[in-house]
Short mmCIF file of C-alpha atoms in Angstrom, two decimals:
data_model
loop_
_atom_site.label_atom_id
_atom_site.label_comp_id
_atom_site.label_asym_id
_atom_site.label_seq_id
_atom_site.Cartn_x
_atom_site.Cartn_y
_atom_site.Cartn_z
CA GLY A 18 87.44 94.87 79.01
CA ALA A 19 91.01 95.38 80.04
CA GLY A 20 90.28 95.66 83.73
CA VAL A 21 87.59 95.19 86.35
CA SER A 22 84.78 97.59 85.60
CA GLN A 23 82.36 98.89 88.22
CA SER A 24 79.25 101.02 87.98
CA PRO A 25 78.07 103.44 89.06
CA SER A 26 81.30 105.15 90.05
CA ASN A 27 79.36 107.37 92.43
CA LYS A 28 75.93 106.95 93.99
CA VAL A 29 74.09 109.18 96.44
CA THR A 30 70.95 107.64 97.88
CA GLU A 31 68.47 108.41 100.61
CA LYS A 32 68.39 106.39 103.78
CA GLY A 33 66.01 103.47 103.44
CA LYS A 34 66.33 103.11 99.67
CA ASP A 35 67.76 100.05 97.95
CA VAL A 36 70.89 100.27 95.78
CA GLU A 37 72.49 97.97 93.24
CA LEU A 38 76.17 98.05 92.39
CA ARG A 39 77.50 96.27 89.33
CA CYS A 40 80.83 94.60 88.62
CA ASP A 41 82.20 93.34 85.30
CA PRO A 42 85.24 91.18 86.02
CA ILE A 43 88.18 90.71 83.71
CA SER A 44 87.22 88.37 80.88
CA GLY A 45 87.99 84.76 81.74
CA HIS A 46 88.33 85.35 85.46
CA THR A 47 86.33 82.78 87.40
CA ALA A 48 86.85 84.23 90.86
CA LEU A 49 85.09 87.44 91.89
CA TYR A 50 85.29 89.30 95.19
CA TRP A 51 83.46 92.18 96.80
CA TYR A 52 85.09 94.36 99.45
CA ARG A 53 84.14 97.63 101.04
CA GLN A 54 86.24 100.41 102.45
CA SER A 55 84.88 103.05 104.77
CA LEU A 56 86.56 106.44 104.87
CA GLY A 57 90.04 106.15 106.33
CA GLN A 58 89.64 102.43 106.99
CA GLY A 59 91.11 99.26 105.55
CA LEU A 60 89.37 96.92 103.16
CA GLU A 61 86.64 94.66 104.53
CA PHE A 62 85.88 91.39 102.74
CA LEU A 63 82.20 90.92 101.89
CA ILE A 64 81.64 87.97 99.54
CA TYR A 65 83.47 85.67 97.13
CA PHE A 66 82.32 83.78 94.04
CA GLN A 67 84.31 80.98 92.39
CA GLY A 68 82.89 79.41 89.26
CA ASN A 69 79.71 77.47 89.95
CA SER A 70 80.50 76.85 93.61
CA ALA A 71 78.33 78.24 96.38
CA PRO A 72 79.54 81.75 97.24
CA ASP A 73 81.41 82.49 100.45
CA LYS A 74 79.12 85.02 102.13
CA SER A 75 80.95 85.06 105.45
CA GLY A 76 81.80 88.75 105.22
CA LEU A 77 78.35 90.17 104.56
CA PRO A 78 77.59 92.48 107.51
CA SER A 79 73.82 91.94 107.62
CA ASP A 80 70.92 90.35 105.75
CA ARG A 81 70.38 93.69 104.00
CA PHE A 82 73.37 92.82 101.86
CA SER A 83 73.21 90.27 99.07
CA ALA A 84 75.07 89.55 95.86
CA GLU A 85 74.50 87.56 92.72
CA ARG A 86 76.71 86.47 89.90
CA THR A 87 74.83 85.56 86.77
CA GLY A 88 76.35 83.38 84.08
CA GLY A 89 79.63 83.24 85.92
CA SER A 90 80.54 86.76 84.85
CA VAL A 91 78.79 89.98 85.91
CA SER A 92 77.98 90.42 89.59
CA THR A 93 75.51 92.69 91.35
CA LEU A 94 75.79 93.71 95.00
CA THR A 95 72.45 94.79 96.45
CA ILE A 96 72.01 96.75 99.65
CA GLN A 97 68.44 96.97 100.88
CA ARG A 98 67.08 99.69 103.16
CA THR A 99 70.37 101.54 103.14
CA GLN A 100 71.69 103.09 106.33
CA GLN A 101 74.18 105.91 106.77
CA GLU A 102 76.80 103.46 108.02
CA ASP A 103 76.65 101.78 104.61
CA SER A 104 78.41 104.81 103.13
CA ALA A 105 81.70 103.52 101.77
CA VAL A 106 83.49 102.64 98.58
CA TYR A 107 82.54 99.18 97.37
CA LEU A 108 85.38 97.45 95.54
CA CYS A 109 85.09 94.50 93.21
CA ALA A 110 88.04 92.29 92.32
CA SER A 111 88.60 89.26 90.12
CA SER A 112 91.20 86.59 89.49
CA LEU A 113 91.72 83.56 87.27
CA ALA A 114 90.89 81.19 90.12
CA GLY A 115 90.68 81.17 93.87
CA GLY A 116 92.84 78.13 94.38
CA VAL A 117 96.29 77.49 95.73
CA ARG A 118 98.36 78.83 92.88
CA GLY A 119 98.58 82.38 94.14
CA ASN A 120 96.71 83.92 91.23
CA THR A 121 96.83 87.68 91.09
CA ILE A 122 93.69 89.48 92.20
CA TYR A 123 92.87 92.68 90.35
CA PHE A 124 90.64 95.43 91.70
CA GLY A 125 88.26 97.85 90.05
CA GLU A 126 88.13 101.56 90.88
CA GLY A 127 85.15 101.09 93.16
CA SER A 128 81.65 102.45 93.54
CA TRP A 129 81.42 105.32 96.00
CA LEU A 130 78.16 105.09 97.92
CA THR A 131 76.87 107.95 100.06
CA VAL A 132 73.71 107.47 102.08
CA VAL A 133 72.09 110.74 103.17
CA ASP B 23 95.00 83.22 108.85
CA ALA B 24 98.36 84.84 109.32
CA LYS B 25 98.45 88.50 110.30
CA THR B 26 100.95 91.06 109.12
CA THR B 27 102.67 93.93 110.90
CA GLN B 28 103.84 97.01 109.03
CA PRO B 29 105.11 100.42 110.11
CA THR B 30 102.38 103.04 110.02
CA SER B 31 104.34 105.46 107.88
CA MET B 32 107.64 105.95 106.08
CA ASP B 33 109.32 108.69 104.09
CA CYS B 34 111.65 108.25 101.16
CA ALA B 35 113.59 110.74 99.06
CA GLU B 36 112.69 110.88 95.38
CA GLY B 37 115.05 108.77 93.29
CA ARG B 38 116.16 106.66 96.21
CA ALA B 39 115.13 103.10 96.94
CA ALA B 40 112.12 102.65 99.20
CA ASN B 41 112.33 99.58 101.42
CA LEU B 42 109.04 98.66 103.05
CA PRO B 43 109.21 95.95 105.74
CA CYS B 44 106.52 93.50 106.75
CA ASN B 45 106.41 90.90 109.50
CA HIS B 46 104.30 87.77 109.09
CA SER B 47 105.68 85.46 111.73
CA THR B 48 102.66 83.10 111.75
CA ILE B 49 102.63 82.48 108.01
CA SER B 50 101.94 78.89 107.01
CA GLY B 51 103.53 76.86 104.25
CA ASN B 52 100.87 77.40 101.59
CA GLU B 53 100.29 81.10 102.17
CA TYR B 54 101.57 83.67 99.71
CA VAL B 55 102.80 87.16 100.49
CA TYR B 56 101.07 89.82 98.38
CA TRP B 57 101.77 93.52 98.12
CA TYR B 58 99.22 96.05 96.95
CA ARG B 59 99.16 99.80 97.07
CA GLN B 60 96.34 102.27 97.15
CA ILE B 61 96.57 105.82 96.01
CA HIS B 62 93.91 108.08 97.45
CA SER B 63 90.46 107.51 95.95
CA GLN B 64 91.62 104.69 93.71
CA GLY B 65 91.19 100.92 93.88
CA PRO B 66 94.10 98.85 95.24
CA GLN B 67 96.81 98.20 92.67
CA TYR B 68 98.59 94.87 92.56
CA ILE B 69 102.36 95.15 92.88
CA ILE B 70 103.91 91.72 93.39
CA HIS B 71 103.51 88.43 95.22
CA GLY B 72 105.65 85.47 96.21
CA LEU B 73 105.73 82.23 98.13
CA LYS B 74 109.32 81.72 99.25
CA ASN B 75 111.65 82.83 96.48
CA ASN B 76 112.55 86.45 95.87
CA GLU B 77 110.56 88.00 93.06
CA THR B 78 111.10 90.94 90.75
CA ASN B 79 108.89 92.62 88.20
CA GLU B 80 108.77 95.97 86.44
CA MET B 81 107.39 97.70 89.52
CA ALA B 82 109.28 96.27 92.46
CA SER B 83 111.26 93.50 94.09
CA LEU B 84 110.07 91.28 96.89
CA ILE B 85 112.60 89.83 99.29
CA ILE B 86 111.31 87.04 101.55
CA THR B 87 113.47 85.78 104.39
CA GLU B 88 114.42 82.12 104.43
CA ASP B 89 112.13 81.39 107.38
CA ARG B 90 109.36 83.34 105.57
CA LYS B 91 108.53 85.26 108.72
CA SER B 92 109.19 88.63 107.15
CA SER B 93 109.55 90.28 103.79
CA THR B 94 110.61 93.59 102.24
CA LEU B 95 109.13 95.35 99.26
CA ILE B 96 111.70 97.37 97.37
CA LEU B 97 110.83 100.20 94.99
CA PRO B 98 114.23 100.75 93.38
CA HIS B 99 113.85 104.39 92.34
CA ALA B 100 110.92 106.00 94.13
CA THR B 101 109.02 108.78 92.38
CA LEU B 102 106.45 111.21 93.72
CA ARG B 103 103.74 109.06 92.12
CA ASP B 104 104.72 106.19 94.39
CA THR B 105 103.26 108.05 97.37
CA ALA B 106 100.51 105.69 98.55
CA VAL B 107 99.42 103.28 101.26
CA TYR B 108 101.22 99.96 100.79
CA TYR B 109 99.56 96.80 102.04
CA CYS B 110 101.42 93.60 102.85
CA ILE B 111 98.98 90.72 102.86
CA VAL B 112 99.25 87.04 103.57
CA SER B 113 96.74 85.18 101.47
CA PHE B 114 94.89 82.33 103.14
CA LEU B 115 92.44 79.75 101.99
CA SER B 116 88.89 79.92 103.23
CA GLY B 117 87.16 76.78 102.01
CA SER B 118 87.89 77.03 98.31
CA ALA B 119 88.48 80.74 98.42
CA ARG B 120 91.70 82.69 98.39
CA GLN B 121 91.04 85.94 100.14
CA LEU B 122 93.06 88.99 100.89
CA THR B 123 92.83 90.34 104.43
CA PHE B 124 93.98 93.93 104.36
CA GLY B 125 95.55 95.50 107.44
CA SER B 126 96.31 99.18 107.98
CA GLY B 127 99.28 99.29 105.63
CA THR B 128 102.22 101.69 105.46
CA GLN B 129 101.75 105.24 104.26
CA LEU B 130 104.77 105.87 102.06
CA THR B 131 105.48 109.50 101.31
CA VAL B 132 108.06 110.22 98.62
CA LEU B 133 109.64 113.58 99.22
CA PRO B 134 111.03 115.83 96.47
#
């Protein structure tokens, strides 16, 4: 597609349920990022994938959060046993590479998650 | 990683140039300066980035001081649709990653 695509755009789930959020990066982009943004807050880095390298998971807030990237393209962010504090917009971004050349990083429109 | 300092908010009259400052006094030699903006409820939109030379594209100009400790984003003719939070970010390397650490940004309000 022309841009980073995320689904679902909105998700309401009950506390304790698991959720999966999907990201389709821009075609050809090898680097993929997940961020989250709570209401009125700045963006918080979660995880980064670059090609076949081991992902940088340093931003994941707890072991309830995990992410996969299959075939070097689509990524899924999974939140297990959701809590109300997980309510946020989850943003995916991609770029050509994560190296030193200052490649532009493009964001999707986000998946709005509400845990009730 | 270098941190950035931006004013919390700014106003600009429609049609005038909006000049948004950013301080990044601890920037290192291989770190880029990126600017993004975020309009309410939307994902961040890339505006421009640079290393040490001034840059210009169809959206804006980026002026980086010679010592690279500060920069200014210029929107030459602000419109009401430019009202947004503008983030100045210094991009660092984490292992093999290039990440964007977002601060609080500047709320730019373009006034009619």
